[in-house]
Tab-separated table of C-alpha atoms in Angstrom:
chain	number	residue	atom	x	y	z
A	1	MET	CA	-15.733	-1.809	4.274
A	2	SER	CA	-17.211	1.647	3.769
A	3	SER	CA	-18.873	2.650	0.517
A	4	PRO	CA	-16.701	3.460	-2.526
A	5	LEU	CA	-15.743	7.049	-3.232
A	6	HIS	CA	-16.628	6.859	-6.909
A	7	SER	CA	-18.649	4.954	-9.462
A	8	PRO	CA	-17.767	4.127	-13.100
A	9	ASP	CA	-19.951	7.053	-14.199
A	10	GLU	CA	-18.032	9.699	-12.258
A	11	ARG	CA	-15.070	11.775	-13.398
A	12	ALA	CA	-12.005	9.962	-14.659
A	13	SER	CA	-9.621	11.608	-12.202
A	14	MET	CA	-9.480	12.846	-8.608
A	15	THR	CA	-7.157	15.316	-6.940
A	16	PHE	CA	-5.021	14.278	-3.996
A	17	ALA	CA	-6.414	17.257	-2.086
A	18	ASP	CA	-9.969	16.036	-2.635
A	19	LEU	CA	-9.108	12.504	-1.578
A	20	ALA	CA	-7.292	13.772	1.517
A	21	GLU	CA	-10.361	15.807	2.489
A	22	ARG	CA	-12.596	12.762	2.121
A	23	ILE	CA	-10.235	10.610	4.175
A	24	ARG	CA	-10.212	13.154	7.004
A	25	ALA	CA	-14.026	13.132	6.948
A	26	ARG	CA	-14.135	9.389	7.543
A	27	PRO	CA	-14.227	8.057	11.103
A	28	PRO	CA	-11.091	6.379	12.459
A	29	ARG	CA	-11.361	2.598	12.592
A	30	LEU	CA	-7.910	1.790	13.985
A	31	GLY	CA	-8.144	3.236	17.474
A	32	PRO	CA	-7.773	7.011	16.959
A	33	VAL	CA	-6.142	6.564	13.516
A	34	ARG	CA	-7.536	6.564	9.966
A	35	LEU	CA	-5.658	3.776	8.208
A	36	VAL	CA	-5.226	4.130	4.430
A	37	CYS	CA	-3.888	1.122	2.496
A	38	VAL	CA	-2.415	1.406	-1.011
A	39	ASP	CA	-2.176	-2.059	-2.571
A	40	GLY	CA	-1.743	-3.563	-6.014
A	41	PRO	CA	0.772	-5.497	-8.122
A	42	THR	CA	4.489	-4.762	-8.040
A	43	CYS	CA	5.604	-1.547	-9.797
A	44	SER	CA	2.041	-0.423	-10.501
A	45	GLY	CA	2.671	3.022	-8.978
A	46	LYS	CA	1.751	2.476	-5.320
A	47	THR	CA	4.782	4.158	-3.766
A	48	THR	CA	4.469	7.302	-5.871
A	49	LEU	CA	0.743	7.598	-5.223
A	50	ALA	CA	1.146	6.964	-1.493
A	51	GLY	CA	3.840	9.616	-1.233
A	52	ARG	CA	1.733	12.262	-2.935
A	53	LEU	CA	-1.309	11.349	-0.880
A	54	ALA	CA	0.694	11.483	2.355
A	55	ALA	CA	1.919	14.949	1.377
A	56	ALA	CA	-1.665	16.077	0.714
A	57	LEU	CA	-2.524	14.787	4.182
A	58	GLY	CA	0.050	17.130	5.697
A	59	GLY	CA	2.899	14.635	5.887
A	60	ALA	CA	1.060	11.548	7.134
A	61	PRO	CA	3.421	8.820	8.383
A	62	THR	CA	3.885	6.070	5.812
A	63	ILE	CA	4.914	2.429	6.150
A	64	ARG	CA	6.327	0.490	3.200
A	65	MET	CA	5.517	-3.213	3.114
A	66	ASP	CA	8.980	-3.723	1.564
A	67	ASP	CA	10.356	-2.958	5.029
A	68	LEU	CA	8.280	-5.743	6.615
A	69	TYR	CA	8.908	-8.674	4.252
A	70	ASP	CA	11.798	-10.893	5.319
A	71	GLY	CA	13.023	-11.445	1.776
A	72	TRP	CA	11.502	-12.664	-1.469
A	73	ASP	CA	9.402	-15.347	0.253
A	74	GLY	CA	8.157	-12.996	2.945
A	75	LEU	CA	4.903	-11.592	1.579
A	76	GLU	CA	2.571	-13.411	3.963
A	77	ALA	CA	4.909	-12.950	6.919
A	78	GLY	CA	4.955	-9.239	6.133
A	79	THR	CA	1.190	-8.976	6.527
A	80	GLU	CA	1.454	-10.763	9.873
A	81	ARG	CA	4.081	-8.297	11.062
A	82	LEU	CA	1.871	-5.410	9.974
A	83	ARG	CA	-0.904	-6.890	12.113
A	84	ASP	CA	1.246	-7.638	15.167
A	85	TRP	CA	3.738	-4.762	15.138
A	86	VAL	CA	1.477	-1.937	13.967
A	87	LEU	CA	-2.252	-2.621	13.891
A	88	ALA	CA	-2.602	-4.291	17.290
A	89	PRO	CA	-0.856	-1.617	19.399
A	90	VAL	CA	-2.344	1.323	17.462
A	91	ARG	CA	-5.826	-0.159	17.851
A	92	ALA	CA	-5.162	-0.234	21.595
A	93	GLY	CA	-4.166	3.442	21.541
A	94	ARG	CA	-0.416	2.899	21.708
A	95	PRO	CA	2.255	3.788	19.113
A	96	GLY	CA	3.246	0.915	16.878
A	97	ARG	CA	6.789	-0.213	16.070
A	98	TYR	CA	8.276	-2.111	13.174
A	99	ARG	CA	11.717	-3.368	12.356
A	100	ARG	CA	13.012	-2.551	8.882
A	101	TYR	CA	14.272	-5.464	6.821
A	102	ASP	CA	17.678	-4.811	5.267
A	103	TRP	CA	17.601	-6.443	1.832
A	104	ILE	CA	21.364	-6.078	1.347
A	105	ARG	CA	22.314	-7.752	4.620
A	106	GLY	CA	19.410	-10.199	4.536
A	107	GLU	CA	18.279	-9.480	8.088
A	108	TYR	CA	16.138	-7.108	10.125
A	109	ALA	CA	17.787	-3.836	11.129
A	110	GLU	CA	16.648	-0.839	13.210
A	111	TRP	CA	13.226	-0.285	14.773
A	112	HIS	CA	10.906	2.551	13.726
A	113	GLU	CA	8.077	4.001	15.801
A	114	VAL	CA	4.614	4.497	14.286
A	115	PRO	CA	2.935	7.518	15.928
A	116	LEU	CA	-0.751	7.889	16.694
A	117	ALA	CA	-1.281	10.357	13.862
A	118	PRO	CA	-4.718	11.283	12.462
A	119	VAL	CA	-3.915	9.282	9.290
A	120	LEU	CA	-1.479	6.425	8.694
A	121	VAL	CA	-0.647	5.327	5.136
A	122	VAL	CA	0.569	1.783	4.447
A	123	GLU	CA	1.683	0.989	0.909
A	124	GLY	CA	2.833	-2.154	-0.839
A	125	VAL	CA	1.744	-5.626	-1.829
A	126	GLY	CA	-0.284	-7.092	1.024
A	127	SER	CA	-1.014	-3.776	2.735
A	128	ALA	CA	-4.760	-4.342	2.226
A	129	SER	CA	-4.921	-8.022	3.158
A	130	ARG	CA	-7.864	-9.118	5.265
A	131	VAL	CA	-5.945	-8.327	8.458
A	132	VAL	CA	-6.980	-4.669	7.874
A	133	ASP	CA	-10.702	-5.353	7.444
A	134	ARG	CA	-11.607	-4.030	10.903
A	135	SER	CA	-9.120	-1.185	10.665
A	136	ALA	CA	-8.919	0.483	7.248
A	137	ALA	CA	-10.720	3.753	6.645
A	138	LEU	CA	-9.888	3.479	2.939
A	139	ILE	CA	-8.290	0.974	0.552
A	140	LEU	CA	-6.813	2.020	-2.794
A	141	TRP	CA	-5.950	-0.499	-5.503
A	142	VAL	CA	-3.358	0.587	-8.083
A	143	GLU	CA	-2.962	-1.389	-11.314
A	144	ALA	CA	-0.922	-1.224	-14.531
A	145	PRO	CA	-0.155	-3.599	-17.419
A	146	GLU	CA	2.451	-6.254	-16.647
A	147	ALA	CA	4.810	-5.103	-19.413
A	148	VAL	CA	4.823	-1.581	-17.978
A	149	ARG	CA	5.391	-2.861	-14.479
A	150	TYR	CA	8.251	-5.138	-15.540
A	151	ALA	CA	9.991	-2.294	-17.367
A	152	ARG	CA	9.667	-0.130	-14.267
A	153	GLY	CA	11.089	-2.906	-12.113
A	154	VAL	CA	14.121	-3.352	-14.353
A	155	THR	CA	14.787	0.392	-14.275
A	156	ARG	CA	14.228	0.750	-10.542
A	157	ASP	CA	16.342	-2.203	-9.433
A	158	GLN	CA	18.835	-2.095	-12.321
A	159	GLY	CA	17.966	-5.678	-13.229
A	160	GLY	CA	18.263	-7.005	-9.679
A	161	PHE	CA	14.574	-7.913	-9.510
A	162	GLY	CA	14.706	-9.894	-12.759
A	163	PRO	CA	15.561	-13.336	-11.319
A	164	TYR	CA	12.747	-13.035	-8.771
A	165	TRP	CA	10.043	-11.484	-10.951
A	166	ALA	CA	8.218	-14.667	-11.991
A	167	ALA	CA	8.155	-16.230	-8.525
A	168	TRP	CA	7.078	-12.979	-6.872
A	169	ALA	CA	4.376	-12.454	-9.520
A	170	ARG	CA	2.950	-15.905	-8.747
A	171	ALA	CA	3.056	-15.221	-5.021
A	172	GLU	CA	1.309	-11.866	-5.258
A	173	ALA	CA	-1.305	-13.189	-7.703
A	174	ALA	CA	-2.136	-16.035	-5.313
A	175	HIS	CA	-2.255	-13.582	-2.417
A	176	PHE	CA	-4.587	-11.171	-4.235
A	177	ALA	CA	-6.895	-14.019	-5.278
A	178	GLN	CA	-7.058	-15.416	-1.763
A	179	GLN	CA	-7.556	-12.003	-0.156
A	180	ASP	CA	-9.919	-10.705	-2.898
A	181	THR	CA	-8.002	-7.444	-2.621
A	182	ARG	CA	-9.152	-5.683	-5.773
A	183	ALA	CA	-12.835	-6.289	-5.069
A	184	ARG	CA	-12.455	-5.056	-1.485
A	185	ALA	CA	-10.862	-1.744	-2.521
A	186	ASP	CA	-12.765	1.530	-2.259
A	187	VAL	CA	-10.852	3.277	-5.053
A	188	HIS	CA	-9.274	1.767	-8.194
A	189	VAL	CA	-6.371	3.743	-9.644
A	190	ASP	CA	-4.856	3.537	-13.113
A	191	GLY	CA	-1.118	3.430	-12.489
A	192	ALA	CA	-0.230	3.885	-16.174
A	193	PRO	CA	-2.866	6.183	-17.697
A	194	ASP	CA	-2.685	6.913	-21.414
A	195	ARG	CA	-4.014	10.443	-21.191
A	196	THR	CA	-2.580	13.770	-20.102
A	197	TYR	CA	-3.111	14.730	-16.468
A	198	ASP	CA	-1.343	16.616	-13.675
A	199	ALA	CA	0.480	13.765	-11.934
A	200	GLN	CA	1.575	15.988	-9.031
A	201	ALA	CA	-1.957	17.069	-8.185
A	202	GLU	CA	-4.246	14.252	-9.316
A	203	PHE	CA	-4.520	10.591	-10.191
A	204	VAL	CA	-6.569	8.727	-12.791
A	205	LEU	CA	-9.285	6.284	-11.818
A	206	SER	CA	-9.471	2.919	-13.533
A	207	GLY	CA	-12.743	1.578	-14.883
């Protein structure tokens, strides 16, 4: 993995524009594409950060790992589908394709094409597993206290995530430990900072 973008002694925040500029300056490692992975525990702020970063990158295509899991036991299978459906063809210079999982119906639905864009953002638990080691231009790790994340999950899913929270938390913790995800990340992001900042334009780095 390439060298980190910051050290503990640097500024406590970074603008999305600055990060986008640094990503564009990095060489592509996935065929012609710069792959950016935004990983971290559930409800830590990955989706919001990825969306703002993609916008700063001029509308970079974004894949959500939630669309690749085949249900609540599908974390590891999701990383395999990322490898087979997206990484392998894009590395070979061809557009990728993935099939979105429909959580309501409990089955895979329509296919989506992944273009050969200058930057591709993948966000969600497992997006920075070791299958991306030869491919990622940058890995971001987003973290937040469990109580904050649980409250967000309850609000987001209107309580629907509640029965699955404990089992999913165990699965993602085991995955992160096995993949050493946090240590492999280039940038660590505080997903629940306790200071004032411009959330639309910047993000806060964790220690």
